[in-house]
Coordinates of C-alpha atoms in Angstrom, one line a residue:
Chain G
X1 CA -8.5 13.4 33.4
X2 CA -7.0 11.2 35.9
X3 CA -4.5 8.4 35.6
X4 CA -7.3 6.0 34.9
X5 CA -8.4 7.9 31.8
X6 CA -4.9 8.0 30.5
X7 CA -4.6 4.3 31.0
X8 CA -7.9 3.7 29.3
X9 CA -6.8 5.7 26.3
X10 CA -3.5 3.8 26.0
X11 CA -5.5 0.5 26.1
X12 CA -7.9 1.7 23.5
X13 CA -4.9 2.5 21.3
X14 CA -3.5 -1.0 21.9
X15 CA -6.5 -2.5 20.3
X16 CA -5.2 -1.0 17.1
X17 CA -3.1 -3.2 14.9
X18 CA -0.9 -1.8 12.2
X19 CA -0.5 -4.2 9.3
X20 CA 1.7 -3.6 6.4
X21 CA 0.8 -5.2 3.1
X22 CA 3.7 -5.7 0.7
X23 CA 4.7 -7.8 -2.2
X24 CA 5.8 -7.6 -5.9
X25 CA 3.7 -5.6 -8.3
X26 CA 0.7 -7.6 -9.6
X27 CA 0.7 -9.8 -6.5
X28 CA -2.8 -8.7 -5.6
X29 CA -2.3 -6.6 -2.5
X30 CA -4.9 -4.0 -3.3
X31 CA -7.3 -6.7 -4.4
X32 CA -6.9 -8.6 -1.1
X33 CA -7.4 -5.5 1.0
X34 CA -10.5 -4.4 -1.0
X35 CA -12.0 -7.9 -1.0
X36 CA -11.5 -8.2 2.7
X37 CA -13.2 -4.9 3.2
X38 CA -16.1 -6.0 1.0
X39 CA -15.4 -3.5 -1.8
X40 CA -15.6 -3.8 -5.6
X41 CA -12.5 -5.3 -7.1
X42 CA -13.2 -5.0 -10.8
X43 CA -11.5 -1.8 -11.6
X44 CA -8.3 -1.9 -9.6
X45 CA -5.4 -0.2 -11.3
X46 CA -1.8 -0.7 -10.3
X47 CA -1.2 1.2 -7.1
X48 CA 0.6 4.5 -7.6
X49 CA 1.5 5.4 -4.0
X50 CA -0.4 3.7 -1.3
X51 CA -3.8 3.0 0.2
X52 CA -4.8 2.9 3.8
X53 CA -7.8 1.1 5.1
X54 CA -9.0 1.2 8.7
X55 CA -11.4 -1.5 9.5
X56 CA -13.0 -3.1 12.5
X57 CA -12.3 -6.7 12.8
X58 CA -13.5 -8.7 15.8
X59 CA -12.7 -6.4 18.7
X60 CA -9.7 -5.0 16.9
X61 CA -9.1 -2.0 14.7
X62 CA -6.9 -3.0 11.8
X63 CA -4.9 -0.3 10.0
X64 CA -4.0 -1.9 6.7
X65 CA -1.3 -0.1 4.8
X66 CA -1.2 -1.3 1.2
X67 CA 1.9 0.1 -0.6
X68 CA 2.5 -0.1 -4.3
X69 CA 4.8 -2.9 -5.4
X70 CA 6.3 -1.5 -8.6
X71 CA 10.1 -1.5 -8.7
X72 CA 10.2 2.2 -8.5
X73 CA 8.1 2.2 -5.4
X74 CA 9.9 -0.5 -3.5
X75 CA 12.5 2.0 -2.2
X76 CA 9.7 3.8 -0.4
X77 CA 8.6 0.7 1.5
X78 CA 11.0 1.5 4.3
X79 CA 9.1 4.7 5.1
X80 CA 6.3 2.6 6.4
X81 CA 8.2 0.1 8.6
X82 CA 7.9 2.0 11.9
X83 CA 5.6 0.5 14.5
X84 CA 4.4 -2.3 12.3
X85 CA 2.7 -5.1 14.2
X86 CA 2.3 -7.5 11.3
X87 CA 3.7 -7.9 7.8
X88 CA 1.5 -9.4 5.2
X89 CA 3.6 -10.6 2.2
X90 CA 1.5 -11.3 -0.8
X91 CA 2.8 -13.7 -3.4
X92 CA 1.4 -14.3 -6.9
X93 CA 1.4 -18.0 -6.9
X94 CA 0.9 -18.1 -10.6
X95 CA 4.0 -15.9 -11.3
X96 CA 6.7 -18.5 -11.4
X97 CA 9.0 -16.3 -13.3
X98 CA 9.5 -13.8 -10.6
X99 CA 9.4 -16.1 -7.6
X100 CA 13.1 -15.6 -7.0
X101 CA 12.7 -11.8 -7.2
X102 CA 9.9 -12.2 -4.7
X103 CA 12.2 -14.2 -2.4
X104 CA 14.9 -11.6 -2.7
X105 CA 12.6 -8.8 -1.8
X106 CA 11.2 -10.7 1.2
X107 CA 14.6 -11.4 2.5
X108 CA 15.5 -7.7 2.3
X109 CA 12.5 -7.0 4.5
X110 CA 13.2 -9.8 7.0
X111 CA 16.6 -8.4 8.0
X112 CA 15.1 -5.0 8.6
X113 CA 15.5 -4.0 12.2
X114 CA 12.3 -2.0 12.4
X115 CA 10.3 -5.1 11.3
X116 CA 12.1 -7.4 13.7
X117 CA 9.1 -7.6 16.0
X118 CA 6.4 -8.1 13.3
X119 CA 4.6 -11.3 12.7
X120 CA 4.8 -12.5 9.1
X121 CA 1.8 -13.8 7.1
X122 CA 2.5 -15.0 3.6
X123 CA -0.5 -15.1 1.4
X124 CA -0.1 -17.5 -1.5
X125 CA -2.5 -15.6 -3.6
X126 CA -4.3 -16.4 -6.9
X127 CA -5.0 -20.0 -6.0
X128 CA -8.0 -19.8 -8.3
X129 CA -5.7 -19.8 -11.4
X130 CA -5.0 -23.2 -12.9
X131 CA -1.3 -24.0 -12.6
X132 CA -0.7 -21.8 -9.5
X133 CA 1.9 -23.2 -7.1
X134 CA 0.8 -24.8 -3.9
X135 CA 1.6 -23.0 -0.6
X136 CA 4.0 -25.9 0.2
X137 CA 6.0 -25.1 -3.0
X138 CA 6.1 -21.4 -2.2
X139 CA 7.1 -22.1 1.3
X140 CA 10.0 -24.1 0.0
X141 CA 11.1 -21.6 -2.7
X142 CA 10.9 -18.6 -0.3
X143 CA 12.9 -20.6 2.3
X144 CA 10.3 -19.8 5.0
X145 CA 11.5 -22.8 7.1
X146 CA 14.7 -21.0 7.7
X147 CA 12.9 -18.3 9.6
X148 CA 13.4 -19.0 13.3
X149 CA 13.3 -15.6 14.9
X150 CA 9.7 -14.6 14.2
X151 CA 6.2 -16.0 14.1
X152 CA 5.2 -16.8 10.6
X153 CA 2.4 -18.5 8.7
X154 CA 1.7 -19.2 5.0
X155 CA -1.9 -19.3 3.9
X156 CA -3.3 -20.0 0.4
X157 CA -5.9 -17.6 -0.7
X158 CA -7.7 -16.2 -3.7
X159 CA -8.4 -12.5 -3.6
X160 CA -10.9 -12.9 -6.4
X161 CA -13.1 -15.4 -4.7
X162 CA -12.2 -14.3 -1.2
X163 CA -11.2 -17.7 -0.1
X164 CA -8.6 -18.0 2.6
X165 CA -8.5 -14.3 3.5
X166 CA -10.3 -14.6 6.8
X167 CA -8.2 -17.6 7.9
X168 CA -5.0 -15.7 7.2
X169 CA -6.1 -12.5 8.9
X170 CA -7.4 -14.5 11.9
X171 CA -4.1 -16.1 12.4
X172 CA -2.4 -12.7 12.1
X173 CA -4.7 -11.0 14.6
X174 CA -4.5 -13.8 17.1
X175 CA -0.8 -14.0 16.9
X176 CA -0.2 -10.3 17.4
X177 CA -2.8 -10.2 20.2
X178 CA -1.1 -13.1 22.1
X179 CA 2.2 -11.4 21.7
X180 CA 1.5 -7.9 22.7
X181 CA -1.7 -7.6 24.7
X182 CA -1.4 -8.8 28.2
X183 CA -5.0 -9.1 29.0
X184 CA -5.9 -11.6 26.3
Chain N
X1 CA 4.5 43.6 89.2
X2 CA 5.7 45.2 86.1
X3 CA 8.0 42.4 85.7
X4 CA 5.2 39.9 86.1
X5 CA 3.1 41.8 83.6
X6 CA 6.0 41.9 81.2
X7 CA 6.5 38.2 81.5
X8 CA 2.7 37.5 81.0
X9 CA 2.7 39.8 77.9
X10 CA 5.8 38.0 76.5
X11 CA 4.2 34.6 77.1
X12 CA 1.0 35.8 75.3
X13 CA 3.1 37.1 72.4
X14 CA 5.0 33.8 72.2
X15 CA 1.8 31.9 72.2
X16 CA 0.3 34.0 69.5
X17 CA 3.5 33.5 67.4
X18 CA 3.4 29.8 68.1
X19 CA -0.3 29.6 67.0
X20 CA 0.5 31.5 63.9
X21 CA 3.3 29.2 63.0
X22 CA 1.1 26.2 63.7
X23 CA -1.6 27.5 61.5
X24 CA 0.9 28.3 58.7
X25 CA 2.3 24.8 59.0
X26 CA -1.1 23.2 59.0
X27 CA -2.0 25.2 55.9
X28 CA 1.2 24.2 54.2
X29 CA 0.7 20.5 55.1
X30 CA -2.8 20.8 53.8
X31 CA -1.6 22.4 50.6
X32 CA 1.1 19.8 50.1
X33 CA -1.5 17.0 50.6
X34 CA -3.6 18.6 48.0
X35 CA -0.7 18.9 45.6
X36 CA 0.1 15.3 46.2
X37 CA -3.5 14.2 45.8
X38 CA -4.1 15.7 42.4
X39 CA -0.5 15.9 41.3
X40 CA -1.4 13.8 38.3
X41 CA -4.3 16.0 37.4
X42 CA -2.4 19.1 38.0
X43 CA 0.5 18.2 35.8
X44 CA -1.8 17.1 33.1
X45 CA -3.8 20.3 33.3
X46 CA -0.5 22.3 33.0
X47 CA 0.5 20.2 30.0
X48 CA -2.9 20.8 28.4
X49 CA -2.7 24.5 29.1
X50 CA 0.9 24.7 27.7
X51 CA -0.1 22.7 24.7
X52 CA -3.2 24.8 24.0
X53 CA -1.3 28.1 24.1
X54 CA 1.5 26.7 21.9
X55 CA -1.0 25.3 19.5
X56 CA -2.9 28.5 19.3
X57 CA 0.3 30.4 18.6
X58 CA 1.3 27.9 15.9
X59 CA -2.1 28.0 14.3
X60 CA -2.2 31.8 14.3
X61 CA 1.3 31.8 12.7
X62 CA 0.3 29.3 10.0
X63 CA -2.9 31.1 9.3
X64 CA -1.1 34.4 8.9
X65 CA 1.5 32.8 6.7
X66 CA -1.2 31.3 4.6
X67 CA -2.8 34.7 4.2
X68 CA 0.5 36.2 3.0
X69 CA 1.6 33.2 0.9
X70 CA 1.8 34.1 -2.8
X71 CA 3.7 31.3 -4.4
X72 CA 4.1 27.6 -4.1
X73 CA 7.2 27.7 -2.0
X74 CA 5.4 29.8 0.7
X75 CA 2.5 27.4 0.6
X76 CA 5.0 24.5 1.1
X77 CA 6.2 26.3 4.2
X78 CA 2.6 26.6 5.4
X79 CA 1.9 22.9 4.8
X80 CA 5.2 22.1 6.6
X81 CA 3.9 24.1 9.6
X82 CA 0.6 22.3 9.5
X83 CA 2.4 19.0 9.4
X84 CA 4.4 19.9 12.5
X85 CA 1.1 21.0 14.2
X86 CA -0.3 17.6 13.3
X87 CA 2.7 15.9 14.9
X88 CA 2.3 18.0 18.0
X89 CA -1.4 17.0 18.3
X90 CA -0.5 13.4 17.7
X91 CA 2.1 13.5 20.4
X92 CA -0.2 15.3 22.8
X93 CA -3.2 13.0 22.1
X94 CA -2.4 10.8 25.1
X95 CA -3.1 13.5 27.6
X96 CA -5.5 15.9 25.8
X97 CA -9.1 15.8 26.8
X98 CA -11.3 14.5 24.0
X99 CA -12.9 17.8 23.6
X100 CA -9.7 19.7 23.1
X101 CA -8.4 17.0 20.8
X102 CA -11.5 17.3 18.6
X103 CA -11.3 21.1 18.6
X104 CA -7.6 21.2 17.6
X105 CA -8.1 18.5 14.9
X106 CA -11.1 20.5 13.5
X107 CA -9.2 23.7 13.3
X108 CA -6.3 22.0 11.7
X109 CA -8.6 20.5 9.1
X110 CA -10.1 23.9 8.4
X111 CA -6.7 25.4 8.0
X112 CA -5.8 22.6 5.6
X113 CA -9.0 23.2 3.6
X114 CA -8.3 26.9 3.2
X115 CA -4.7 26.0 2.3
X116 CA -6.0 23.7 -0.4
X117 CA -8.2 26.5 -1.8
X118 CA -5.3 28.9 -1.7
X119 CA -3.1 26.4 -3.5
X120 CA -5.7 25.9 -6.2
X121 CA -5.6 29.7 -6.7
X122 CA -1.8 30.0 -6.7
X123 CA -0.9 26.9 -8.6
X124 CA -3.8 25.5 -10.6
X125 CA -3.1 21.8 -9.9
X126 CA -1.6 20.0 -7.1
X127 CA 1.6 18.0 -7.6
X128 CA 1.5 14.4 -6.5
X129 CA 2.1 14.1 -2.8
X130 CA 1.4 11.6 -0.1
X131 CA -1.5 13.5 1.5
X132 CA -1.6 14.1 5.2
X133 CA -5.4 13.9 4.8
X134 CA -5.2 10.1 4.3
X135 CA -3.3 9.7 7.5
X136 CA -5.6 11.9 9.5
X137 CA -9.0 10.5 8.5
X138 CA -8.7 7.0 7.4
X139 CA -11.7 6.1 9.4
X140 CA -13.9 4.3 7.1
X141 CA -17.1 2.7 8.1
X142 CA -16.4 -0.5 9.9
X143 CA -16.3 -3.3 7.3
X144 CA -18.6 -6.2 7.3
X145 CA -16.9 -9.6 6.9
X146 CA -15.2 -10.2 3.6
X147 CA -17.0 -11.9 0.8
X148 CA -16.6 -15.6 1.0
X149 CA -15.3 -17.0 4.2
X150 CA -13.2 -19.8 2.8
X151 CA -11.7 -22.7 4.7
X152 CA -8.1 -22.2 5.7
X153 CA -7.0 -24.4 2.8
X154 CA -3.3 -24.7 2.6
X155 CA -0.5 -25.3 4.8
X156 CA -0.1 -23.5 8.0
X157 CA 3.4 -23.5 9.4
X158 CA 3.9 -21.5 12.6
X159 CA 7.4 -21.5 13.9
X160 CA 8.0 -19.9 17.2
X161 CA 11.3 -18.3 17.7
X162 CA 13.3 -19.1 20.8
X163 CA 16.9 -18.2 21.6
X164 CA 18.3 -18.7 18.2
X165 CA 21.3 -17.0 16.9
X166 CA 21.9 -14.1 14.5
X167 CA 19.6 -13.0 11.8
X168 CA 20.9 -14.2 8.4
X169 CA 22.4 -10.9 7.4
X170 CA 24.3 -12.4 4.5
X171 CA 22.0 -15.1 3.1
X172 CA 23.6 -18.4 4.1
X173 CA 24.9 -20.2 1.0
X174 CA 23.0 -19.6 -2.3
X175 CA 19.6 -21.2 -1.9
X176 CA 19.0 -24.2 -4.0
X177 CA 15.8 -22.5 -4.9
X178 CA 14.2 -24.7 -7.4
X179 CA 11.5 -22.9 -9.2
X180 CA 8.9 -25.3 -10.6
X181 CA 8.8 -25.1 -14.3
X182 CA 6.4 -22.9 -16.1
X183 CA 3.6 -24.9 -17.4
X184 CA 2.1 -22.1 -19.6
X185 CA 3.1 -21.8 -23.2
X186 CA 6.3 -20.0 -23.8
X187 CA 7.7 -19.0 -27.2
X188 CA 11.2 -17.8 -27.3
X189 CA 14.2 -17.1 -29.4
X190 CA 12.6 -16.7 -32.8
X191 CA 13.6 -14.4 -35.6
X192 CA 11.5 -13.1 -38.6
X193 CA 8.6 -15.5 -38.1
X194 CA 4.9 -15.3 -38.3
X195 CA 3.3 -17.0 -35.4
X196 CA -0.3 -17.6 -34.5
X197 CA -0.5 -18.9 -30.9
X198 CA -3.0 -19.9 -28.3
X199 CA -2.1 -21.4 -24.9
X200 CA -2.5 -25.1 -24.6
X201 CA -5.7 -26.4 -23.0
X202 CA -5.7 -26.8 -19.3
X203 CA -2.6 -24.6 -18.8
X204 CA -4.5 -21.8 -17.1
X205 CA -4.0 -19.5 -20.0
X206 CA -0.5 -18.3 -19.0
X207 CA 1.4 -17.3 -22.0
X208 CA 4.9 -15.9 -22.5
X209 CA 6.8 -14.4 -25.4
X210 CA 10.4 -13.7 -25.0
X211 CA 13.5 -12.8 -27.1
X212 CA 11.7 -12.5 -30.4
X213 CA 13.1 -10.4 -33.2
X214 CA 11.2 -9.1 -36.3
X215 CA 8.3 -11.4 -35.6
X216 CA 4.6 -11.0 -36.3
X217 CA 2.6 -12.7 -33.5
X218 CA -1.1 -13.3 -33.3
X219 CA -2.6 -14.4 -30.0
X220 CA -5.9 -16.2 -30.2
X221 CA -8.5 -16.9 -27.6
X222 CA -7.9 -18.1 -24.1
X223 CA -4.9 -16.1 -23.0
X224 CA -5.4 -15.2 -19.3
X225 CA -2.0 -13.7 -18.5
X226 CA 0.6 -12.5 -20.9
X227 CA 4.3 -12.0 -20.2
X228 CA 6.3 -10.2 -22.9
X229 CA 10.0 -9.9 -22.5
X230 CA 12.8 -8.7 -24.8
X231 CA 11.0 -8.2 -28.1
X232 CA 12.6 -6.2 -30.9
X233 CA 10.7 -4.8 -33.9
X234 CA 7.8 -7.2 -33.4
X235 CA 4.1 -6.8 -33.8
X236 CA 1.8 -8.6 -31.4
X237 CA -1.9 -8.6 -31.9
X238 CA -4.1 -10.2 -29.3
X239 CA -7.7 -10.9 -28.7
X240 CA -8.9 -9.7 -25.3
X241 CA -6.9 -11.1 -22.4
X242 CA -8.7 -11.9 -19.1
X243 CA -5.9 -11.1 -16.7
X244 CA -2.9 -8.8 -16.9
X245 CA -0.3 -8.0 -19.5
X246 CA 3.3 -7.5 -18.5
X247 CA 5.7 -6.0 -21.0
X248 CA 9.4 -5.8 -20.2
X249 CA 12.5 -4.7 -22.2
X250 CA 11.0 -4.3 -25.6
X251 CA 12.1 -2.0 -28.4
X252 CA 10.5 -0.7 -31.5
X253 CA 7.4 -2.9 -31.3
X254 CA 3.7 -2.5 -32.0
X255 CA 1.3 -4.1 -29.6
X256 CA -2.4 -4.5 -29.8
X257 CA -3.9 -5.6 -26.4
X258 CA -7.2 -5.5 -24.6
X259 CA -6.8 -6.3 -20.9
X260 CA -7.8 -5.4 -17.4
X261 CA -4.3 -4.4 -16.3
X262 CA -1.4 -3.4 -18.5
X263 CA 2.1 -2.9 -17.1
X264 CA 5.0 -1.8 -19.2
X265 CA 8.6 -1.7 -17.9
X266 CA 11.9 -0.6 -19.5
X267 CA 10.6 -0.4 -23.0
X268 CA 11.5 2.1 -25.7
X269 CA 10.0 3.4 -28.9
X270 CA 6.9 1.3 -29.0
X271 CA 3.3 1.9 -30.1
X272 CA 0.4 0.5 -28.1
X273 CA -3.2 0.1 -29.2
X274 CA -5.0 -0.6 -26.0
X275 CA -8.3 -1.4 -24.5
X276 CA -7.5 -1.0 -20.9
X277 CA -9.8 -1.8 -18.0
X278 CA -7.6 0.2 -15.6
X279 CA -4.9 2.8 -15.9
X280 CA -2.0 1.4 -18.0
X281 CA 1.2 2.0 -16.2
X282 CA 4.7 2.5 -17.5
X283 CA 8.0 2.5 -15.6
X284 CA 11.4 3.4 -16.9
X285 CA 10.2 3.7 -20.5
X286 CA 10.8 6.3 -23.2
X287 CA 9.2 7.1 -26.5
X288 CA 6.0 5.2 -26.0
X289 CA 2.9 6.1 -28.0
X290 CA -0.7 5.1 -27.1
X291 CA -3.8 4.7 -29.2
X292 CA -7.1 3.0 -28.6
X293 CA -7.5 -0.7 -29.6
X294 CA -8.7 -0.9 -33.1
X295 CA -12.3 -1.9 -33.5
X296 CA -13.0 -4.8 -35.7
X297 CA -15.7 -7.3 -36.3
X298 CA -13.1 -10.1 -35.6
X299 CA -13.3 -9.2 -31.9
X300 CA -16.8 -9.9 -30.7
X301 CA -18.5 -8.2 -27.8
X302 CA -18.5 -11.6 -26.1
X303 CA -14.7 -11.8 -26.2
X304 CA -14.6 -8.5 -24.3
X305 CA -17.2 -9.7 -21.8
X306 CA -15.4 -13.0 -21.3
X307 CA -12.2 -11.0 -20.4
X308 CA -14.2 -9.0 -17.9
X309 CA -14.0 -5.8 -20.0
X310 CA -16.6 -3.3 -20.8
X311 CA -16.4 -2.2 -24.4
X312 CA -17.4 1.3 -23.6
X313 CA -14.9 1.9 -20.8
X314 CA -11.4 2.2 -22.3
X315 CA -8.7 3.9 -20.3
X316 CA -6.0 3.7 -22.9
X317 CA -5.1 7.3 -22.5
X318 CA -4.9 7.4 -18.7
X319 CA -1.4 6.3 -18.6
X320 CA 0.4 6.4 -15.2
X321 CA 4.1 6.9 -15.4
X322 CA 5.6 5.7 -12.1
X323 CA 8.7 7.7 -12.7
X324 CA 6.9 11.0 -13.5
X325 CA 4.9 12.0 -10.5
X326 CA 3.8 15.4 -11.7
X327 CA 0.7 16.8 -13.2
X328 CA 2.3 17.8 -16.4
X329 CA 2.3 15.3 -19.3
X330 CA 5.1 12.8 -18.9
X331 CA 7.8 13.1 -21.6
X332 CA 8.0 9.4 -21.8
X333 CA 4.7 8.8 -23.6
X334 CA 2.2 10.5 -25.8
X335 CA -1.0 9.8 -27.6
X336 CA -0.4 8.5 -31.1
X337 CA -1.6 11.1 -33.6
X338 CA -4.5 9.7 -35.6
X339 CA -2.8 10.2 -38.9
X340 CA 0.0 7.8 -37.9
X341 CA -2.1 5.1 -36.4
X342 CA -2.0 1.7 -38.0
X343 CA -4.6 0.8 -40.5
X344 CA -7.2 -1.6 -39.3
X345 CA -6.7 -4.0 -42.2
X346 CA -2.9 -4.1 -41.8
X347 CA -3.2 -4.8 -38.0
X348 CA -5.9 -7.3 -38.2
X349 CA -4.8 -9.2 -41.3
X350 CA -2.8 -11.8 -39.4
X351 CA -5.7 -12.4 -37.1
X352 CA -8.1 -12.7 -40.0
X353 CA -5.7 -15.1 -41.6
X354 CA -5.4 -17.1 -38.4
X355 CA -9.1 -17.2 -38.1
X356 CA -9.5 -18.4 -41.6
X357 CA -6.9 -21.1 -41.0
X358 CA -8.6 -22.3 -37.8
X359 CA -12.0 -22.5 -39.5
X360 CA -10.5 -24.3 -42.4
X361 CA -8.9 -26.8 -39.9
X362 CA -12.3 -27.3 -38.3
X363 CA -13.9 -27.9 -41.7
X364 CA -11.3 -30.5 -42.6
X365 CA -12.1 -32.3 -39.3

């Protein structure tokens, strides 16, 4: 157990990325995580509490924390902020009625000190639904262009078909890796 | 001569002393070199030893406490102790050899398992809790790629931060957020009407009912997502819905829904007849009653299949109350006694009428 071993251990740990998946209820957080993990998505109930998935992606180990989005659970979100490398904000693009709620909740997160260093990936989910808003419209309503102090990206996706998920996660992983891993 | 002998003896003694000191010094230098050489190793080893003895103590204490624990509170203490052991292990994981780490983790897991057994004995069911087990062993088999690798359709804006000022603590000026209009059908502000509705074609099946009083609403085919808000004393009967149903701020209503997800918020004194594909959830509700969706020939098996529902799997009674995280039955809802359930005919009459009307319309055309 020399210094080298210790260093190796630390480096192994660095290959782990902690991603927090948040959004309003019914945004499709659990569906996105399960679809990405190749699991069945037909019988997903609203999340009471949270789900954690650890999965290997490329040479990284992703720890995905999927926290329930019901109003009564949102106050618990902050318990999961610590040491988050990336925030995945899931938007139900077809839910126009609550888009302003969605904006308000996101704004609350973005001023959070413990999330200051996290990259932000916005998934404009449910693009398979006719009448869903385009990512450009969502970008505008959420006011993403005003974010200047962190790396962000908006990706359209459909958790049901799986489209766009890989692209989004790819961006997230590459962004975090370039930010915190010196040897990449 | 004596003098000379004396001097020689003294010199010899001095030399011996000197040699001794040299040897001691050499030994010390050697020792120091050694210490310096494996200082890292040594301190780690000491840390490991210290950790191991502390951990063994803690484990023994927790095991003893578990043996003595007779009630839930005592078990709570035990699990708190286990938690702190977990934290210690996590903190020490950077310097612990893999073998030790594995051993400690295993013994902790064993302790937890026996604590679970004990808990089942003491208090029959567990209360809801965020389980430490999830944190410990999330290691699922590495996932293959996700289904469907889609093109990165959609806009990709990446803005890189530089030396820009303060975070917008107070949001700067109310945003001119223009939410694009809803293009689904929305029915609102009606009183005492009978309505038979279906979403317009090409709308995606999004449908909203809001601010209705004393209305009798029938929803026909093609609804993919239903938003119900502020209904008072209304009855809503719907054919199977493909997506989710959201109910918010209703009072004294009767709802008949079949859907994959059903979410009810801030609603009081309302009866639900559900065919649910997943656990229905309620939040901030009181006086709700649940019953299964009424079976009728008007709703075909195909309608169920089209909405992605299986006719045999109905979770109407597995209601999750987000504000009642205990094993005991939530006081906010109950199963509707069979004697008080709505009669099939009464509930489905509007649907039958609507169907008759639609077919009459078709005939006319």
